Amino acid sequence: MRRWLVVILIIVLGVVGLILYDGYRMQQTLTGQSGASGLVSGFETEKTNDETSDGRWFARQDVEQKNWTTDGLTRVGQYLPAVKASEKTVIVVPDDTRFGSTLAYPLIRFYHEQLGYNVFVPARQGIAPSTGTLNYGWIDRLDLINWTNQLIEETGTQHVLYHGVGVGGATALLAAGETTVPKQVKVVIAEGSYARLDDWFHALAKANLSYPAGPSLAAASIFNKMQQDFFYGDVSVTRQTSQIRIPALFIHGTDDTIVPSRMVYELYQAKPGIKQLYPVRGAGHGETYSTNPENYEKRLRLFVQPFLEAP
């Protein structure tokens, strides 16, 4: 009898050890410190952001680099002033490049050339040249508010728009839901944003892994709590969105295979007050602009301009 108990105990310890090991690999991969887990693999596009025509256009612009450091970590952003002096600034928060989105540069060009806005592009923690650890917008939300205050102080901008893509979209919504968001922030736009971090990670695991990953993700969440002081279940963009009091536009491709399109409906339902939903039929992750540029630009103009031009 004792022999069987020992065997069972060894098996249980072995399974727990495998779960902890796999969870550690997941957490290290999710924070960008390792590539051991396949949880976020297979999403790269054929061209990186810098290789697109819009990326080359941005590289030719006279961009000012801004940065600030706290707790030994440096945050870096790029500021492109409008051709004609303007009090309107859009903060474009890009996606995680591991998910293949090339949408940020077309947006920057649209806002700068067609709407005449100043454009600021922050690099979230863990995204070069900023330092730190990838946190999927949860810690970045506070950085975004700090960036906003800095821009208001340094440039005198009085009308700010948040436009985030993918993880950047989640960051924008998380920041807009904070009570400390500056009053100069008039509108938030999020496209391809996840709704709840743990739910999204389970969706990624289902798509990319061939085994039930629930126990490993639970272990990864514990490891993340130890490193970054938050569990995955703590990060609810839905909850933050329910606190947003400024107008919000939610954009999502109906064929998004990275962030399930069902999540945009959860976010939309949570938002009180003025809001619009723009599902782009046939578009994948980061393809909402390129699928129908004319309609996309029209929808952005109609939604954004009334609020940024109001006194």
CSV table of N, CA, C and O in Angstrom, one decimal, residues 113-219:
chain,number,residue,atom,x,y,z
A,113,GLU,N,-1.0,64.0,-42.1
A,113,GLU,CA,-1.2,64.6,-43.5
A,113,GLU,C,-2.6,65.1,-43.7
A,113,GLU,O,-2.8,66.2,-44.3
A,114,GLN,N,-3.6,64.3,-43.3
A,114,GLN,CA,-5.0,64.6,-43.7
A,114,GLN,C,-5.7,65.4,-42.7
A,114,GLN,O,-6.6,66.2,-43.0
A,115,LEU,N,-5.4,65.2,-41.4
A,115,LEU,CA,-6.1,65.9,-40.3
A,115,LEU,C,-5.3,67.0,-39.8
A,115,LEU,O,-5.8,67.9,-39.0
A,116,GLY,N,-4.0,67.0,-40.0
A,116,GLY,CA,-3.1,68.1,-39.6
A,116,GLY,C,-2.8,68.1,-38.1
A,116,GLY,O,-2.6,69.2,-37.5
A,117,TYR,N,-2.8,67.0,-37.5
A,117,TYR,CA,-2.6,66.9,-36.0
A,117,TYR,C,-1.1,66.7,-35.7
A,117,TYR,O,-0.3,66.1,-36.6
A,118,ASN,N,-0.7,67.1,-34.5
A,118,ASN,CA,0.6,66.6,-34.0
A,118,ASN,C,0.4,65.1,-33.7
A,118,ASN,O,-0.7,64.7,-33.3
A,119,VAL,N,1.5,64.4,-33.8
A,119,VAL,CA,1.4,62.9,-33.6
A,119,VAL,C,2.5,62.5,-32.6
A,119,VAL,O,3.7,62.9,-32.8
A,120,PHE,N,2.1,61.8,-31.6
A,120,PHE,CA,3.1,61.3,-30.6
A,120,PHE,C,3.0,59.7,-30.6
A,120,PHE,O,1.9,59.2,-30.5
A,121,VAL,N,4.1,59.0,-30.6
A,121,VAL,CA,4.1,57.6,-30.7
A,121,VAL,C,5.0,57.1,-29.5
A,121,VAL,O,6.2,57.1,-29.6
A,122,PRO,N,4.4,56.6,-28.4
A,122,PRO,CA,5.2,56.1,-27.3
A,122,PRO,C,5.6,54.6,-27.6
A,122,PRO,O,4.8,53.9,-28.2
A,123,ALA,N,6.8,54.2,-27.1
A,123,ALA,CA,7.1,52.8,-27.1
A,123,ALA,C,6.8,52.3,-25.7
A,123,ALA,O,7.4,52.7,-24.7
A,124,ARG,N,5.9,51.3,-25.7
A,124,ARG,CA,5.6,50.8,-24.4
A,124,ARG,C,6.7,50.0,-23.7
A,124,ARG,O,7.7,49.7,-24.4
A,125,GLN,N,6.6,49.8,-22.4
A,125,GLN,CA,7.7,49.1,-21.7
A,125,GLN,C,8.0,47.7,-22.4
A,125,GLN,O,7.1,47.0,-22.7
A,126,GLY,N,9.2,47.4,-22.5
A,126,GLY,CA,9.6,46.2,-23.2
A,126,GLY,C,9.7,46.2,-24.7
A,126,GLY,O,10.1,45.2,-25.3
A,127,ILE,N,9.3,47.4,-25.3
A,127,ILE,CA,9.4,47.6,-26.7
A,127,ILE,C,10.5,48.6,-27.0
A,127,ILE,O,10.4,49.7,-26.5
A,128,ALA,N,11.6,48.1,-27.7
A,128,ALA,CA,12.7,49.0,-27.9
A,128,ALA,C,12.3,50.3,-28.6
A,128,ALA,O,11.4,50.2,-29.5
A,129,PRO,N,12.9,51.4,-28.3
A,129,PRO,CA,14.0,51.6,-27.4
A,129,PRO,C,13.7,51.8,-25.9
A,129,PRO,O,14.5,52.1,-25.1
A,130,SER,N,12.4,51.7,-25.5
A,130,SER,CA,12.0,51.8,-24.1
A,130,SER,C,12.5,50.5,-23.4
A,130,SER,O,12.7,49.5,-24.0
A,131,THR,N,12.8,50.6,-22.1
A,131,THR,CA,13.2,49.5,-21.4
A,131,THR,C,12.1,49.0,-20.5
A,131,THR,O,10.9,49.5,-20.6
A,132,GLY,N,12.3,48.0,-19.7
A,132,GLY,CA,11.2,47.5,-18.9
A,132,GLY,C,10.7,46.1,-19.4
A,132,GLY,O,11.4,45.5,-20.2
A,133,THR,N,9.6,45.7,-19.0
A,133,THR,CA,9.0,44.4,-19.3
A,133,THR,C,7.6,44.5,-19.9
A,133,THR,O,6.8,45.3,-19.4
A,134,LEU,N,7.4,43.7,-20.8
A,134,LEU,CA,6.0,43.7,-21.5
A,134,LEU,C,5.0,43.4,-20.4
A,134,LEU,O,5.1,42.4,-19.6
A,135,ASN,N,3.9,44.2,-20.4
A,135,ASN,CA,2.9,44.0,-19.4
A,135,ASN,C,1.5,44.2,-20.0
A,135,ASN,O,0.5,44.3,-19.2
A,136,TYR,N,1.4,44.2,-21.3
A,136,TYR,CA,0.1,44.2,-22.0
A,136,TYR,C,-0.8,45.4,-21.6
A,136,TYR,O,-2.0,45.2,-21.6
A,137,GLY,N,-0.2,46.5,-21.3
A,137,GLY,CA,-1.0,47.7,-21.1
A,137,GLY,C,-1.3,48.0,-19.7
A,137,GLY,O,-1.6,49.2,-19.4
A,138,TRP,N,-1.1,47.1,-18.8
A,138,TRP,CA,-1.6,47.3,-17.4
A,138,TRP,C,-0.7,48.3,-16.7
A,138,TRP,O,-1.2,49.3,-16.1
A,139,ILE,N,0.6,48.2,-16.8
A,139,ILE,CA,1.5,49.2,-16.2
A,139,ILE,C,1.7,50.4,-17.2
A,139,ILE,O,1.8,51.5,-16.8
A,140,ASP,N,1.6,50.1,-18.5
A,140,ASP,CA,1.7,51.1,-19.5
A,140,ASP,C,0.7,52.2,-19.4
A,140,ASP,O,0.9,53.3,-19.9
A,141,ARG,N,-0.5,51.8,-18.9
A,141,ARG,CA,-1.6,52.8,-18.8
A,141,ARG,C,-1.2,54.0,-18.0
A,141,ARG,O,-1.6,55.2,-18.4
A,142,LEU,N,-0.4,53.8,-17.0
A,142,LEU,CA,0.1,54.9,-16.2
A,142,LEU,C,1.1,55.7,-16.9
A,142,LEU,O,1.2,57.0,-16.8
A,143,ASP,N,2.0,55.0,-17.7
A,143,ASP,CA,2.9,55.7,-18.5
A,143,ASP,C,2.3,56.6,-19.5
A,143,ASP,O,2.7,57.7,-19.8
A,144,LEU,N,1.2,56.1,-20.1
A,144,LEU,CA,0.5,56.9,-21.1
A,144,LEU,C,-0.1,58.2,-20.5
A,144,LEU,O,0.0,59.2,-21.2
A,145,ILE,N,-0.6,58.1,-19.3
A,145,ILE,CA,-1.1,59.3,-18.7
A,145,ILE,C,0.0,60.3,-18.4
A,145,ILE,O,-0.1,61.5,-18.6
A,146,ASN,N,1.2,59.7,-18.0
A,146,ASN,CA,2.4,60.6,-17.7
A,146,ASN,C,2.8,61.2,-19.0
A,146,ASN,O,3.2,62.4,-19.0
A,147,TRP,N,2.8,60.5,-20.1
A,147,TRP,CA,3.2,61.1,-21.4
A,147,TRP,C,2.2,62.2,-21.8
A,147,TRP,O,2.6,63.2,-22.3
A,148,THR,N,1.0,62.0,-21.5
A,148,THR,CA,0.0,63.0,-21.9
A,148,THR,C,0.2,64.3,-21.1
A,148,THR,O,0.2,65.4,-21.7
A,149,ASN,N,0.4,64.2,-19.8
A,149,ASN,CA,0.7,65.3,-19.0
A,149,ASN,C,2.0,66.1,-19.5
A,149,ASN,O,2.0,67.3,-19.5
A,150,GLN,N,3.0,65.3,-19.9
A,150,GLN,CA,4.2,65.9,-20.4
A,150,GLN,C,4.0,66.6,-21.7
A,150,GLN,O,4.5,67.8,-21.9
A,151,LEU,N,3.2,66.1,-22.6
A,151,LEU,CA,2.9,66.7,-23.9
A,151,LEU,C,2.1,68.0,-23.6
A,151,LEU,O,2.4,69.0,-24.3
A,152,ILE,N,1.2,68.0,-22.7
A,152,ILE,CA,0.4,69.2,-22.4
A,152,ILE,C,1.2,70.3,-21.9
A,152,ILE,O,1.1,71.4,-22.3
A,153,GLU,N,2.2,69.9,-21.0
A,153,GLU,CA,3.1,70.9,-20.4
A,153,GLU,C,4.1,71.5,-21.5
A,153,GLU,O,4.3,72.7,-21.5
A,154,GLU,N,4.6,70.6,-22.3
A,154,GLU,CA,5.7,71.0,-23.2
A,154,GLU,C,5.2,71.6,-24.5
A,154,GLU,O,5.9,72.5,-25.0
A,155,THR,N,4.1,71.2,-25.0
A,155,THR,CA,3.6,71.6,-26.3
A,155,THR,C,2.4,72.5,-26.2
A,155,THR,O,2.0,73.1,-27.2
A,156,GLY,N,1.7,72.5,-25.1
A,156,GLY,CA,0.5,73.4,-25.0
A,156,GLY,C,-0.7,72.8,-25.6
A,156,GLY,O,-1.7,73.5,-25.8
A,157,THR,N,-0.7,71.5,-26.0
A,157,THR,CA,-1.8,70.9,-26.7
A,157,THR,C,-3.0,70.9,-25.8
A,157,THR,O,-2.9,70.6,-24.6
A,158,GLN,N,-4.2,71.2,-26.3
A,158,GLN,CA,-5.4,71.2,-25.5
A,158,GLN,C,-6.4,70.2,-25.9
A,158,GLN,O,-7.5,70.0,-25.2
A,159,HIS,N,-6.2,69.5,-27.0
A,159,HIS,CA,-7.1,68.5,-27.5
A,159,HIS,C,-6.3,67.2,-27.8
A,159,HIS,O,-5.5,67.2,-28.7
A,160,VAL,N,-6.5,66.2,-27.0
A,160,VAL,CA,-5.8,64.9,-27.2
A,160,VAL,C,-6.7,63.8,-27.5
A,160,VAL,O,-7.8,63.6,-27.0
A,161,LEU,N,-6.2,63.0,-28.5
A,161,LEU,CA,-6.9,61.8,-28.9
A,161,LEU,C,-6.0,60.6,-28.7
A,161,LEU,O,-4.8,60.6,-29.0
A,162,TYR,N,-6.5,59.6,-28.0
A,162,TYR,CA,-5.8,58.3,-27.9
A,162,TYR,C,-6.3,57.4,-29.0
A,162,TYR,O,-7.5,57.2,-29.2
A,163,HIS,N,-5.4,56.8,-29.8
A,163,HIS,CA,-5.7,55.8,-30.8
A,163,HIS,C,-4.7,54.6,-30.6
A,163,HIS,O,-3.5,54.8,-30.9
A,164,GLY,N,-5.2,53.5,-30.1
A,164,GLY,CA,-4.4,52.4,-29.9
A,164,GLY,C,-4.7,51.2,-30.8
A,164,GLY,O,-5.9,51.0,-31.1
A,165,VAL,N,-3.8,50.4,-31.1
A,165,VAL,CA,-3.9,49.2,-31.9
A,165,VAL,C,-3.5,47.9,-31.2
A,165,VAL,O,-2.4,47.9,-30.6
A,166,GLY,N,-4.4,46.9,-31.2
A,166,GLY,CA,-4.1,45.7,-30.5
A,166,GLY,C,-3.8,45.9,-29.0
A,166,GLY,O,-4.7,46.4,-28.3
A,167,VAL,N,-2.6,45.5,-28.5
A,167,VAL,CA,-2.3,45.8,-27.1
A,167,VAL,C,-2.2,47.3,-26.9
A,167,VAL,O,-2.6,47.7,-25.8
A,168,GLY,N,-1.9,48.0,-27.9
A,168,GLY,CA,-1.9,49.5,-27.7
A,168,GLY,C,-3.3,50.0,-27.6
A,168,GLY,O,-3.6,51.0,-26.8
A,169,GLY,N,-4.3,49.3,-28.2
A,169,GLY,CA,-5.7,49.7,-28.0
A,169,GLY,C,-6.2,49.4,-26.6
A,169,GLY,O,-6.9,50.2,-26.0
A,170,ALA,N,-5.7,48.3,-26.0
A,170,ALA,CA,-6.0,47.9,-24.7
A,170,ALA,C,-5.4,49.0,-23.7
A,170,ALA,O,-6.0,49.4,-22.8
A,171,THR,N,-4.2,49.4,-24.0
A,171,THR,CA,-3.5,50.4,-23.2
A,171,THR,C,-4.3,51.7,-23.2
A,171,THR,O,-4.4,52.3,-22.1
A,172,ALA,N,-4.8,52.1,-24.4
A,172,ALA,CA,-5.5,53.4,-24.5
A,172,ALA,C,-6.8,53.3,-23.6
A,172,ALA,O,-7.1,54.3,-22.9
A,173,LEU,N,-7.5,52.2,-23.7
A,173,LEU,CA,-8.7,52.1,-22.9
A,173,LEU,C,-8.4,52.0,-21.4
A,173,LEU,O,-9.2,52.6,-20.6
A,174,LEU,N,-7.4,51.3,-21.1
A,174,LEU,CA,-7.0,51.2,-19.6
A,174,LEU,C,-6.7,52.6,-19.1
A,174,LEU,O,-7.1,52.9,-18.0
A,175,ALA,N,-6.0,53.4,-19.9
A,175,ALA,CA,-5.6,54.7,-19.4
A,175,ALA,C,-6.8,55.6,-19.3
A,175,ALA,O,-7.0,56.4,-18.4
A,176,ALA,N,-7.7,55.5,-20.4
A,176,ALA,CA,-8.9,56.4,-20.4
A,176,ALA,C,-9.8,56.1,-19.3
A,176,ALA,O,-10.6,57.0,-18.9
A,177,GLY,N,-9.8,54.9,-18.7
A,177,GLY,CA,-10.7,54.6,-17.6
A,177,GLY,C,-10.2,55.0,-16.3
A,177,GLY,O,-10.8,54.8,-15.3
A,178,GLU,N,-9.0,55.6,-16.2
A,178,GLU,CA,-8.4,56.0,-14.9
A,178,GLU,C,-9.0,57.4,-14.6
A,178,GLU,O,-9.2,58.2,-15.4
A,179,THR,N,-9.1,57.6,-13.3
A,179,THR,CA,-9.7,58.9,-12.8
A,179,THR,C,-8.7,60.0,-13.0
A,179,THR,O,-9.0,61.2,-13.0
A,180,THR,N,-7.4,59.7,-13.2
A,180,THR,CA,-6.3,60.7,-13.4
A,180,THR,C,-6.1,61.1,-14.8
A,180,THR,O,-5.2,61.9,-15.1
A,181,VAL,N,-6.9,60.5,-15.7
A,181,VAL,CA,-6.6,60.9,-17.1
A,181,VAL,C,-6.9,62.4,-17.3
A,181,VAL,O,-7.9,62.9,-16.8
A,182,PRO,N,-6.0,63.1,-18.0
A,182,PRO,CA,-6.2,64.6,-18.1
A,182,PRO,C,-7.4,65.0,-18.8
A,182,PRO,O,-7.9,64.2,-19.7
A,183,LYS,N,-8.0,66.1,-18.5
A,183,LYS,CA,-9.2,66.6,-19.1
A,183,LYS,C,-9.1,66.9,-20.6
A,183,LYS,O,-10.0,67.0,-21.3
A,184,GLN,N,-7.8,67.1,-21.0
A,184,GLN,CA,-7.5,67.4,-22.4
A,184,GLN,C,-7.7,66.2,-23.3
A,184,GLN,O,-7.8,66.4,-24.5
A,185,VAL,N,-7.8,65.0,-22.7
A,185,VAL,CA,-8.1,63.8,-23.6
A,185,VAL,C,-9.6,63.8,-23.9
A,185,VAL,O,-10.4,63.7,-23.0
A,186,LYS,N,-9.9,64.0,-25.2
A,186,LYS,CA,-11.3,64.1,-25.6
A,186,LYS,C,-11.9,62.9,-26.2
A,186,LYS,O,-13.2,62.7,-26.1
A,187,VAL,N,-11.1,62.0,-26.8
A,187,VAL,CA,-11.6,60.8,-27.5
A,187,VAL,C,-10.7,59.7,-27.3
A,187,VAL,O,-9.4,59.9,-27.3
A,188,VAL,N,-11.2,58.5,-27.3
A,188,VAL,CA,-10.3,57.3,-27.3
A,188,VAL,C,-10.8,56.3,-28.4
A,188,VAL,O,-12.0,56.1,-28.6
A,189,ILE,N,-9.9,55.8,-29.2
A,189,ILE,CA,-10.2,54.8,-30.2
A,189,ILE,C,-9.3,53.6,-30.0
A,189,ILE,O,-8.1,53.7,-29.8
A,190,ALA,N,-10.0,52.5,-30.0
A,190,ALA,CA,-9.3,51.2,-29.8
A,190,ALA,C,-9.6,50.2,-30.8
A,190,ALA,O,-10.8,50.0,-31.1
A,191,GLU,N,-8.6,49.7,-31.5
A,191,GLU,CA,-9.0,48.6,-32.5
A,191,GLU,C,-8.1,47.4,-32.2
A,191,GLU,O,-7.0,47.4,-31.9
A,192,GLY,N,-8.8,46.2,-32.3
A,192,GLY,CA,-8.2,45.0,-32.1
A,192,GLY,C,-7.8,44.7,-30.7
A,192,GLY,O,-6.9,44.0,-30.4
A,193,SER,N,-8.5,45.4,-29.7
A,193,SER,CA,-8.1,45.3,-28.3
A,193,SER,C,-8.7,44.0,-27.7
A,193,SER,O,-9.8,43.6,-28.1
A,194,TYR,N,-8.0,43.4,-26.8
A,194,TYR,CA,-8.5,42.3,-26.0
A,194,TYR,C,-9.4,42.9,-24.9
A,194,TYR,O,-9.4,44.1,-24.6
A,195,ALA,N,-10.3,42.1,-24.3
A,195,ALA,CA,-11.2,42.5,-23.3
A,195,ALA,C,-10.7,42.2,-21.9
A,195,ALA,O,-10.7,43.0,-21.0
A,196,ARG,N,-10.4,40.9,-21.7
A,196,ARG,CA,-9.8,40.5,-20.4
A,196,ARG,C,-8.5,39.7,-20.7
A,196,ARG,O,-8.5,38.8,-21.5
A,197,LEU,N,-7.5,40.0,-20.0
A,197,LEU,CA,-6.2,39.4,-20.3
A,197,LEU,C,-6.1,37.9,-20.2
A,197,LEU,O,-5.6,37.2,-21.1
A,198,ASP,N,-6.7,37.4,-19.1
A,198,ASP,CA,-6.6,35.9,-18.9
A,198,ASP,C,-7.5,35.2,-20.0
A,198,ASP,O,-7.1,34.2,-20.5
A,199,ASP,N,-8.6,35.8,-20.4
A,199,ASP,CA,-9.4,35.2,-21.4
A,199,ASP,C,-8.7,35.2,-22.8
A,199,ASP,O,-8.7,34.3,-23.5
A,200,TRP,N,-8.0,36.3,-23.0
A,200,TRP,CA,-7.2,36.4,-24.3
A,200,TRP,C,-6.1,35.4,-24.3
A,200,TRP,O,-5.9,34.7,-25.3
A,201,PHE,N,-5.4,35.2,-23.2
A,201,PHE,CA,-4.3,34.2,-23.2
A,201,PHE,C,-4.8,32.8,-23.4
A,201,PHE,O,-4.2,32.0,-24.0
A,202,HIS,N,-6.0,32.5,-22.8
A,202,HIS,CA,-6.6,31.2,-23.0
A,202,HIS,C,-7.0,31.0,-24.5
A,202,HIS,O,-6.8,29.9,-25.1
A,203,ALA,N,-7.4,32.1,-25.2
A,203,ALA,CA,-7.7,32.0,-26.6
A,203,ALA,C,-6.5,31.8,-27.4
A,203,ALA,O,-6.5,31.0,-28.4
A,204,LEU,N,-5.3,32.4,-27.1
A,204,LEU,CA,-4.1,32.2,-27.7
A,204,LEU,C,-3.6,30.8,-27.5
A,204,LEU,O,-3.1,30.1,-28.5
A,205,ALA,N,-3.8,30.3,-26.3
A,205,ALA,CA,-3.3,28.9,-26.0
A,205,ALA,C,-4.1,27.9,-26.8
A,205,ALA,O,-3.6,26.9,-27.4
A,206,LYS,N,-5.4,28.1,-26.9
A,206,LYS,CA,-6.3,27.2,-27.7
A,206,LYS,C,-5.9,27.2,-29.2
A,206,LYS,O,-5.9,26.2,-29.9
A,207,ALA,N,-5.5,28.4,-29.7
A,207,ALA,CA,-5.1,28.5,-31.1
A,207,ALA,C,-3.7,27.9,-31.4
A,207,ALA,O,-3.5,27.4,-32.5
A,208,ASN,N,-2.8,28.0,-30.5
A,208,ASN,CA,-1.4,27.7,-30.8
A,208,ASN,C,-0.8,26.5,-30.1
A,208,ASN,O,0.2,26.0,-30.5
A,209,LEU,N,-1.5,26.0,-29.1
A,209,LEU,CA,-0.9,24.9,-28.3
A,209,LEU,C,-1.8,23.6,-28.5
A,209,LEU,O,-3.0,23.7,-28.7
A,210,SER,N,-1.2,22.5,-28.5
A,210,SER,CA,-1.9,21.2,-28.7
A,210,SER,C,-2.3,20.5,-27.5
A,210,SER,O,-2.7,19.3,-27.5
A,211,TYR,N,-2.3,21.2,-26.3
A,211,TYR,CA,-2.7,20.5,-25.1
A,211,TYR,C,-3.5,21.5,-24.2
A,211,TYR,O,-3.3,22.7,-24.4
A,212,PRO,N,-4.2,21.1,-23.3
A,212,PRO,CA,-5.0,22.0,-22.4
A,212,PRO,C,-4.0,22.8,-21.5
A,212,PRO,O,-3.2,22.3,-20.8
A,213,ALA,N,-4.1,24.1,-21.7
A,213,ALA,CA,-3.0,25.0,-21.1
A,213,ALA,C,-3.5,25.7,-19.9
A,213,ALA,O,-2.8,26.5,-19.3
A,214,GLY,N,-4.7,25.4,-19.4
A,214,GLY,CA,-5.3,26.1,-18.3
A,214,GLY,C,-4.4,26.1,-17.0
A,214,GLY,O,-4.1,27.1,-16.4
A,215,PRO,N,-4.0,24.9,-16.6
A,215,PRO,CA,-3.1,24.8,-15.4
A,215,PRO,C,-1.8,25.6,-15.6
A,215,PRO,O,-1.3,26.3,-14.7
A,216,SER,N,-1.2,25.5,-16.8
A,216,SER,CA,0.1,26.2,-17.0
A,216,SER,C,-0.1,27.7,-17.0
A,216,SER,O,0.7,28.4,-16.5
A,217,LEU,N,-1.2,28.2,-17.6
A,217,LEU,CA,-1.5,29.6,-17.5
A,217,LEU,C,-1.7,30.1,-16.1
A,217,LEU,O,-1.4,31.2,-15.8
A,218,ALA,N,-2.4,29.3,-15.3
A,218,ALA,CA,-2.6,29.7,-13.9
A,218,ALA,C,-1.2,29.8,-13.2
A,218,ALA,O,-1.0,30.7,-12.4
A,219,ALA,N,-0.3,28.9,-13.5
A,219,ALA,CA,1.1,28.9,-12.9
A,219,ALA,C,1.8,30.2,-13.5
A,219,ALA,O,2.5,30.9,-12.7
